[in-house]
PDB file of C-alpha atoms in Angstrom:
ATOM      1  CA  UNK A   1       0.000   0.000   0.000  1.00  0.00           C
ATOM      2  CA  UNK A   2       2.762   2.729   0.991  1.00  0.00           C
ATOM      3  CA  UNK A   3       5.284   1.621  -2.165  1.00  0.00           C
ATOM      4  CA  UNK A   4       2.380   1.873  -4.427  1.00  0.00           C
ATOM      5  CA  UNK A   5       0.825   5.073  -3.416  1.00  0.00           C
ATOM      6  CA  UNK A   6       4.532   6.697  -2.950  1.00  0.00           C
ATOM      7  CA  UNK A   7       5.054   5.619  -6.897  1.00  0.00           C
ATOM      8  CA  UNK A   8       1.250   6.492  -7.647  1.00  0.00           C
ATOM      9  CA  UNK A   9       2.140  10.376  -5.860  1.00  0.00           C
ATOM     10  CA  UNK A  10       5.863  10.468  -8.022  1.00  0.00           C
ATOM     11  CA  UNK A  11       4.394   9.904 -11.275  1.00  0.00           C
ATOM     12  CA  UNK A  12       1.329  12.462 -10.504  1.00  0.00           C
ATOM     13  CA  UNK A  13       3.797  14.882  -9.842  1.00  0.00           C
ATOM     14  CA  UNK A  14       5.675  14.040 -13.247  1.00  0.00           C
ATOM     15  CA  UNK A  15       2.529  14.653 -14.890  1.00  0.00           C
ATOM     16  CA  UNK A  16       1.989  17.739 -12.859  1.00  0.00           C
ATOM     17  CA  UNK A  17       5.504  19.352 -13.925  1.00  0.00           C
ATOM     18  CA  UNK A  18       4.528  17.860 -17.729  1.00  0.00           C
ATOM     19  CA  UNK A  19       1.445  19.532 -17.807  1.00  0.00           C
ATOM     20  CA  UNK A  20       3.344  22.712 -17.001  1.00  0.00           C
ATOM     21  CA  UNK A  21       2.581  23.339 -12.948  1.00  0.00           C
ATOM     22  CA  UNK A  22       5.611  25.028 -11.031  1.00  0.00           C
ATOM     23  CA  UNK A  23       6.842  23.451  -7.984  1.00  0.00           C
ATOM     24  CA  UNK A  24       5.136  26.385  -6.359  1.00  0.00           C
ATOM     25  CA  UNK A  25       2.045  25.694  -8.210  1.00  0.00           C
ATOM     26  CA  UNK A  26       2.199  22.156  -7.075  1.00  0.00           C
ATOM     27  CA  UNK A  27       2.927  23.231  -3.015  1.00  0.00           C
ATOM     28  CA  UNK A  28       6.495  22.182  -3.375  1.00  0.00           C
ATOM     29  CA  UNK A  29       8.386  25.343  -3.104  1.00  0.00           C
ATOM     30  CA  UNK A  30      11.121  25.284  -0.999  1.00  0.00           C
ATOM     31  CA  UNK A  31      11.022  28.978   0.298  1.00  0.00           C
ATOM     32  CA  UNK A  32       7.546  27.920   1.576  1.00  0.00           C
ATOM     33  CA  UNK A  33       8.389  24.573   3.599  1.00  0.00           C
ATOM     34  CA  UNK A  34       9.272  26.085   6.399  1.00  0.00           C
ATOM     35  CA  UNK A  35       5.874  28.187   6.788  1.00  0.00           C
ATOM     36  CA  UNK A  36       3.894  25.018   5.705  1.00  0.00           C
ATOM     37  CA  UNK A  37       5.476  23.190   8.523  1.00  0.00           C
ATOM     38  CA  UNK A  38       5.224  25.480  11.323  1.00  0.00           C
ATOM     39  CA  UNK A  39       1.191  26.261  10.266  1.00  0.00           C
ATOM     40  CA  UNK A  40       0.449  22.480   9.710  1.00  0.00           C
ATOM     41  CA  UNK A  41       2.453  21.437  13.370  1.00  0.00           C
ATOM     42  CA  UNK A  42       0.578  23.863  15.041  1.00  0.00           C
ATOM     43  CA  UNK A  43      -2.847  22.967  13.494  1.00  0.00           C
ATOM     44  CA  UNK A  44      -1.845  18.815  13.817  1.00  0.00           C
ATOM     45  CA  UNK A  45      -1.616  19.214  17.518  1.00  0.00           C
ATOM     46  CA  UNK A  46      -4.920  20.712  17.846  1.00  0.00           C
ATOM     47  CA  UNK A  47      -6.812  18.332  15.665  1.00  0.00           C
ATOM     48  CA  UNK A  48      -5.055  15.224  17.094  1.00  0.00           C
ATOM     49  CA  UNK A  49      -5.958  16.482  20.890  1.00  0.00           C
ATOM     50  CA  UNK A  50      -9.850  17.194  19.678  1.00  0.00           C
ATOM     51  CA  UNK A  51      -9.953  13.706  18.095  1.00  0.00           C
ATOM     52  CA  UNK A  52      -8.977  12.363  21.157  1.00  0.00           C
ATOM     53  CA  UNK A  53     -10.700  14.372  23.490  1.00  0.00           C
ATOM     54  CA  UNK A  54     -14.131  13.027  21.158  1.00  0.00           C
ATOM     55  CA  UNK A  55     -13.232   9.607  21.706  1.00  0.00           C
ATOM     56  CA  UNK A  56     -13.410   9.861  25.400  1.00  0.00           C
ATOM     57  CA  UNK A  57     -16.918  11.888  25.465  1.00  0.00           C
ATOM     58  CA  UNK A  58     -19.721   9.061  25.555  1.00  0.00           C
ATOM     59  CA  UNK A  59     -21.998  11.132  22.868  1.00  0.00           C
ATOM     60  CA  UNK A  60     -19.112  10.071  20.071  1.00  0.00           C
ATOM     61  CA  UNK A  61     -17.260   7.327  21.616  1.00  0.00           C
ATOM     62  CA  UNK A  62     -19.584   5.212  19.503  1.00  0.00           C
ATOM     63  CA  UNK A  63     -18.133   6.739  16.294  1.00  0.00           C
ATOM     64  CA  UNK A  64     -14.674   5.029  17.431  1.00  0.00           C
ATOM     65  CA  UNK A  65     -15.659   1.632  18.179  1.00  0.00           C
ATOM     66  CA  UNK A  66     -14.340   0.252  15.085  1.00  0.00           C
ATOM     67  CA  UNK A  67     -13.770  -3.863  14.616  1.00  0.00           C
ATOM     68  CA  UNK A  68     -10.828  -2.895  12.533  1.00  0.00           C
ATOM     69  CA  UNK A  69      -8.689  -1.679  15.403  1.00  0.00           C
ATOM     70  CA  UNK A  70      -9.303  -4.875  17.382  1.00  0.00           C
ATOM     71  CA  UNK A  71      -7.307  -6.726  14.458  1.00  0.00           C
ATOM     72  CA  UNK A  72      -4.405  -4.329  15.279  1.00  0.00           C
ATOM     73  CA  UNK A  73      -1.392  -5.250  17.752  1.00  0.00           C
ATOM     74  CA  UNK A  74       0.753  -2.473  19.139  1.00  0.00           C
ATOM     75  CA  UNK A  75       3.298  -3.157  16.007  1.00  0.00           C
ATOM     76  CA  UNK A  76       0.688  -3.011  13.602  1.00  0.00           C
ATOM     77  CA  UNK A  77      -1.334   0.524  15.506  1.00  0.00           C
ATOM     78  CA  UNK A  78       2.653   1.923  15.092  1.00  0.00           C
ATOM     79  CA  UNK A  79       2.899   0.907  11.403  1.00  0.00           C
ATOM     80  CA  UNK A  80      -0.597   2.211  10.702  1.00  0.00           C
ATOM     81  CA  UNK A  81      -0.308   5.602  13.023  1.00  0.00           C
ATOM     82  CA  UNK A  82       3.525   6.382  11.471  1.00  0.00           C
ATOM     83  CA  UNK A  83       3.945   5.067   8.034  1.00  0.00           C
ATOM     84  CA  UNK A  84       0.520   3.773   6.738  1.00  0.00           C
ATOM     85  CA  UNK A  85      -1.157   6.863   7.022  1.00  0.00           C
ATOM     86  CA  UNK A  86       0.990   9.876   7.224  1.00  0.00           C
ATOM     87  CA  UNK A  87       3.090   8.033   3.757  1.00  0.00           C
ATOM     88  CA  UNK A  88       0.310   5.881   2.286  1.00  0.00           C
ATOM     89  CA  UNK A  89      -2.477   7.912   2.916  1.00  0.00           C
ATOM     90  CA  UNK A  90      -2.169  11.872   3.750  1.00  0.00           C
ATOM     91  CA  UNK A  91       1.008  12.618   1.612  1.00  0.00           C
ATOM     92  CA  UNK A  92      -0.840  10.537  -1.258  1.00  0.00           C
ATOM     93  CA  UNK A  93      -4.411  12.147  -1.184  1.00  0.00           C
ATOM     94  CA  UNK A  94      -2.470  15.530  -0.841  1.00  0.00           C
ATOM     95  CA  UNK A  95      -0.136  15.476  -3.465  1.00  0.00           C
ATOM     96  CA  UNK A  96      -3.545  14.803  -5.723  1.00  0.00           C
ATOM     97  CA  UNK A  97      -5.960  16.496  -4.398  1.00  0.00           C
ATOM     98  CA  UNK A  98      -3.926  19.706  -3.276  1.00  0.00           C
ATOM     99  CA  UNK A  99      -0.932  19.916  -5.514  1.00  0.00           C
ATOM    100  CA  UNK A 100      -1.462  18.076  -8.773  1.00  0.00           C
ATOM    101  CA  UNK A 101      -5.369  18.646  -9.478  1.00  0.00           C
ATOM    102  CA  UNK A 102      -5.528  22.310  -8.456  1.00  0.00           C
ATOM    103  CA  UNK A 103      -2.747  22.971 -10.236  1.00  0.00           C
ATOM    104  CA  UNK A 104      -3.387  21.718 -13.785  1.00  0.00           C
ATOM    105  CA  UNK A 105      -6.952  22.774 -13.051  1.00  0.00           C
ATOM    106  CA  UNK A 106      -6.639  26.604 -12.405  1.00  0.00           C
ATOM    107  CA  UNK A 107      -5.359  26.974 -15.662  1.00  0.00           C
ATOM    108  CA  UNK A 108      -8.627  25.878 -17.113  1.00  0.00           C
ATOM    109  CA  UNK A 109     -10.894  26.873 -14.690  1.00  0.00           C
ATOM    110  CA  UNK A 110      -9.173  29.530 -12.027  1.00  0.00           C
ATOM    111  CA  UNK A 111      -7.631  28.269  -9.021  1.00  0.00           C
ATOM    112  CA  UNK A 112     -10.661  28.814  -6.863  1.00  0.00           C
ATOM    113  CA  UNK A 113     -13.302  26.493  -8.678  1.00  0.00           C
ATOM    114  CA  UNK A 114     -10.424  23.951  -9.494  1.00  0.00           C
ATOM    115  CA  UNK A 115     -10.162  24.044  -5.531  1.00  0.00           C
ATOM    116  CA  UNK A 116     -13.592  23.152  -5.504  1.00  0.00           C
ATOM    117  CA  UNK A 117     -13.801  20.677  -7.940  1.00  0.00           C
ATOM    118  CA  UNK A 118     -10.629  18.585  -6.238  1.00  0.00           C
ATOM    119  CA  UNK A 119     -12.458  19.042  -2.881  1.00  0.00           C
ATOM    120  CA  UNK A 120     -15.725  17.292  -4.408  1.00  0.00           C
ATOM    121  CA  UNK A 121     -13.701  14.717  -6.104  1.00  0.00           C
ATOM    122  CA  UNK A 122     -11.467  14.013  -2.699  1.00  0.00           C
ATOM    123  CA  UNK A 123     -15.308  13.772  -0.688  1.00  0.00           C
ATOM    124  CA  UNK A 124     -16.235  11.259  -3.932  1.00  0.00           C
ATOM    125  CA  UNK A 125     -12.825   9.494  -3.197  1.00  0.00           C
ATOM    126  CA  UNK A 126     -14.122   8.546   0.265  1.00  0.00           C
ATOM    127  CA  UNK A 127     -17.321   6.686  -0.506  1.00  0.00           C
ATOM    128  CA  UNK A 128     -15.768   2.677  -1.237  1.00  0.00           C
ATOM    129  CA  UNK A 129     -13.466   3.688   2.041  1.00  0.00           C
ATOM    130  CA  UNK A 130     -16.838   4.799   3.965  1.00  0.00           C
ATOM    131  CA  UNK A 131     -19.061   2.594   2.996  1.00  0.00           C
ATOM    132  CA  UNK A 132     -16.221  -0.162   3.889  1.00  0.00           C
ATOM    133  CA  UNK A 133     -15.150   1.186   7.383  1.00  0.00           C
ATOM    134  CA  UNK A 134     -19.471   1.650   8.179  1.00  0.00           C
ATOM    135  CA  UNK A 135     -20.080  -1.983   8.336  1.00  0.00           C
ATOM    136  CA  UNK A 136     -17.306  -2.541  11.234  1.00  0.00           C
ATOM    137  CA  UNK A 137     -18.193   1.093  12.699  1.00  0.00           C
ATOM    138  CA  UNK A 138     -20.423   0.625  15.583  1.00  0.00           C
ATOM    139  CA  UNK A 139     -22.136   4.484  15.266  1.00  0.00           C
ATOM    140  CA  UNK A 140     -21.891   4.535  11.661  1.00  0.00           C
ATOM    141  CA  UNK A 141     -24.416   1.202  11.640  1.00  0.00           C
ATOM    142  CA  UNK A 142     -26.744   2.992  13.691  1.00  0.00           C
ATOM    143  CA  UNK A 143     -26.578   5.472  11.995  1.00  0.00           C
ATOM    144  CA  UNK A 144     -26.838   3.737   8.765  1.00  0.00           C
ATOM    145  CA  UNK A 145     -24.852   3.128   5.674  1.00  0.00           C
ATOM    146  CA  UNK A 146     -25.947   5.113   3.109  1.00  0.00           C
ATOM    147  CA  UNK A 147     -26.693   8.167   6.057  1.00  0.00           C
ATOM    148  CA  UNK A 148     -22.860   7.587   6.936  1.00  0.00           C
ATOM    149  CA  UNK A 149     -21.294   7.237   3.645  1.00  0.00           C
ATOM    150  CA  UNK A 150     -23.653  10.805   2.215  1.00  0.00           C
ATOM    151  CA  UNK A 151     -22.346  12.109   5.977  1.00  0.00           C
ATOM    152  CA  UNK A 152     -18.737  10.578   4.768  1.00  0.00           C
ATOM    153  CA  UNK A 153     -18.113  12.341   1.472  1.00  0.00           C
ATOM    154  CA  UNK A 154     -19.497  15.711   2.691  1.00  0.00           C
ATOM    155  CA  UNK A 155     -17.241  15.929   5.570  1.00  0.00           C
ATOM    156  CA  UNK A 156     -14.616  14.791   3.388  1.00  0.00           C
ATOM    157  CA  UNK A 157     -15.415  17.571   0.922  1.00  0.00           C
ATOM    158  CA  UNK A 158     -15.791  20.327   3.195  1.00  0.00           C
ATOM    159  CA  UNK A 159     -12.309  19.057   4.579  1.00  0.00           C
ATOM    160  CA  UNK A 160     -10.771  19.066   1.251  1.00  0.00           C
ATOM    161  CA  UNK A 161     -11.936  22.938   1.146  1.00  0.00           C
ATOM    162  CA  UNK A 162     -10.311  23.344   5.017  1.00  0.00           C
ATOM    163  CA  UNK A 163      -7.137  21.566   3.431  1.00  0.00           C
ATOM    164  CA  UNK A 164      -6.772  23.587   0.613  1.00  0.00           C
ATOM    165  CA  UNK A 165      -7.160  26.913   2.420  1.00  0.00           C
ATOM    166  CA  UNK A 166      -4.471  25.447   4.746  1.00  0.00           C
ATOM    167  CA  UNK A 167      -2.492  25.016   1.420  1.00  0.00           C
ATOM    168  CA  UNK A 168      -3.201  28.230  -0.156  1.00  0.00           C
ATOM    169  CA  UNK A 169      -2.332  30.419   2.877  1.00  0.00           C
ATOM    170  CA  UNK A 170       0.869  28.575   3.808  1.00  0.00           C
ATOM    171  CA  UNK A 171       1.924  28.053  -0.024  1.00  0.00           C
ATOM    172  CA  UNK A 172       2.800  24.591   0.771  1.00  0.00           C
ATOM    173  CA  UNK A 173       1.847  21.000   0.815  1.00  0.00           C
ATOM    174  CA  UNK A 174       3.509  20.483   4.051  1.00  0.00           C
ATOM    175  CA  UNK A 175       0.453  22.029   6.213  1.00  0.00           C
ATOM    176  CA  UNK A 176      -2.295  20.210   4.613  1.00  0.00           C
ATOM    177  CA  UNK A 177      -0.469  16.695   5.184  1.00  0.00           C
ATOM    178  CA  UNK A 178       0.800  17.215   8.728  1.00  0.00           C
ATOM    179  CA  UNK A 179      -2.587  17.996   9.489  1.00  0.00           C
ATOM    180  CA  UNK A 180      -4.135  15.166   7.693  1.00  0.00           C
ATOM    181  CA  UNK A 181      -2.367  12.577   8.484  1.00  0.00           C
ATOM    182  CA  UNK A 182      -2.779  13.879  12.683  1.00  0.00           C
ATOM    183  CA  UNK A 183      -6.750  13.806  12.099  1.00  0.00           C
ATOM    184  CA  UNK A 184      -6.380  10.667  10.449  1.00  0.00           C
ATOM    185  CA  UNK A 185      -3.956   8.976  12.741  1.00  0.00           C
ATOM    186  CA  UNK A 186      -5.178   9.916  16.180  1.00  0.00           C
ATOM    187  CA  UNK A 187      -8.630   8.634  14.524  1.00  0.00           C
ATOM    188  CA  UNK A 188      -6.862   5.196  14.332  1.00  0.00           C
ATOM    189  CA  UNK A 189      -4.973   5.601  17.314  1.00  0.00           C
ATOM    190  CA  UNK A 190      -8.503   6.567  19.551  1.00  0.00           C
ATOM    191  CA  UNK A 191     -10.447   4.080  17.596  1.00  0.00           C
ATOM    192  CA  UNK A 192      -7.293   1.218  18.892  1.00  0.00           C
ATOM    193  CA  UNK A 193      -7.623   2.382  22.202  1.00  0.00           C
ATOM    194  CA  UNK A 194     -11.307   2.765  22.557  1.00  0.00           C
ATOM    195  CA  UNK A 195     -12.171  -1.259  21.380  1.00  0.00           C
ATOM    196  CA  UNK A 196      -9.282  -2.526  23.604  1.00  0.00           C
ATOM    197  CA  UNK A 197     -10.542  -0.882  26.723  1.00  0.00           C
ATOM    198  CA  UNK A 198     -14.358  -2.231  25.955  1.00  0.00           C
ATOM    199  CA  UNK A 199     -12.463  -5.752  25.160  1.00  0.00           C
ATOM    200  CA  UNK A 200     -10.789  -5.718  28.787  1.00  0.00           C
TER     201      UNK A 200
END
């Protein structure tokens, strides 16, 4: 999964500089790491504490009791929490959905709709992934699936519109994937902690 979406990320970024984006187009300008980093690491903390603050409140604990973390030792939660995500997952979907996409799209349609359009398309992204993670979600079932996978890809949306803000006012890719791969993460993380306190 990491190897493949690594590769999948490279070659998107060929095509990006093909199709004529910058490296600053593309969130990849050096003079703007630093900013990215210090933006997203601020940000990342705050998400990652409010993820795991919900997981302890009882009204959304239900939204973390996930079979999928019972399947996970503590080897596998570190390989999910530090390379499976924040590689395979975050720095993937951003590089698409932030860098590449926006970039070749503004020059058709203006950066602010092609914004918009890669937000939809990174909320569309999410339905298999949704739908998927609702049948071993305890609060997404009673919710129910198709409620939780429409709920899915407009949350997803809206934060593809949070993350590319995040991108556009930093200049980099750096803030939107720190910050991604914390909400994502600490989701895992809380979700692994919540199902092996109810198992004990």
């Amino acid at each position: 999964y990491v190897p493949a979406n690594l590769a999948t990320g490279a070659i998107l970024l060929v095509l990006g500089r093909a199709g004529g984006a910058t490296a600053a187009d593309l969130g990849l300008a050096r003079d703007r790491l630093r900013r990215g980093f210090l933006v997203g690491g601020g940000i990342m903390v705050i998400v990652a504490v409010g993820v795991l603050a919900a997981a302890v409140l009882p009204a959304t604990r239900a939204f973390f009791e996930d079979e999928r973390a019972t399947e996970a030792g503590t080897g596998l939660l570190l390989y999910h929490v530090l390379l499976r995500i924040p590689l395979g997952t975050a720095l993937f979907e951003e590089v698409a959905f932030r860098g590449v996409l926006p970039a070749l799209g503004a020059r058709i349609w203006g950066r602010r709709r092609a914004d918009v359009v890669a937000a939809g398309l990174f909320g569309l992204w999410h339905v298999l992934p949704t739908r998927h993670g609702a049948r071993a979600n305890a609060g997404m079932r009673r919710a129910g699936i198709g409620r939780a996978i429409a709920a899915g890809v407009a949350i997803t949306t809206a934060g593809g519109l949070a993350f590319s803000a995040l991108r556009n006012r930093t200049g980099s890719l750096a803030a939107p994937v720190l910050v991604h791969a914390a909400a994502n993460a600490a989701s895992f993380a809380a979700a692994w902690a919540v199902m092996r306190r109810g198992a004990s």
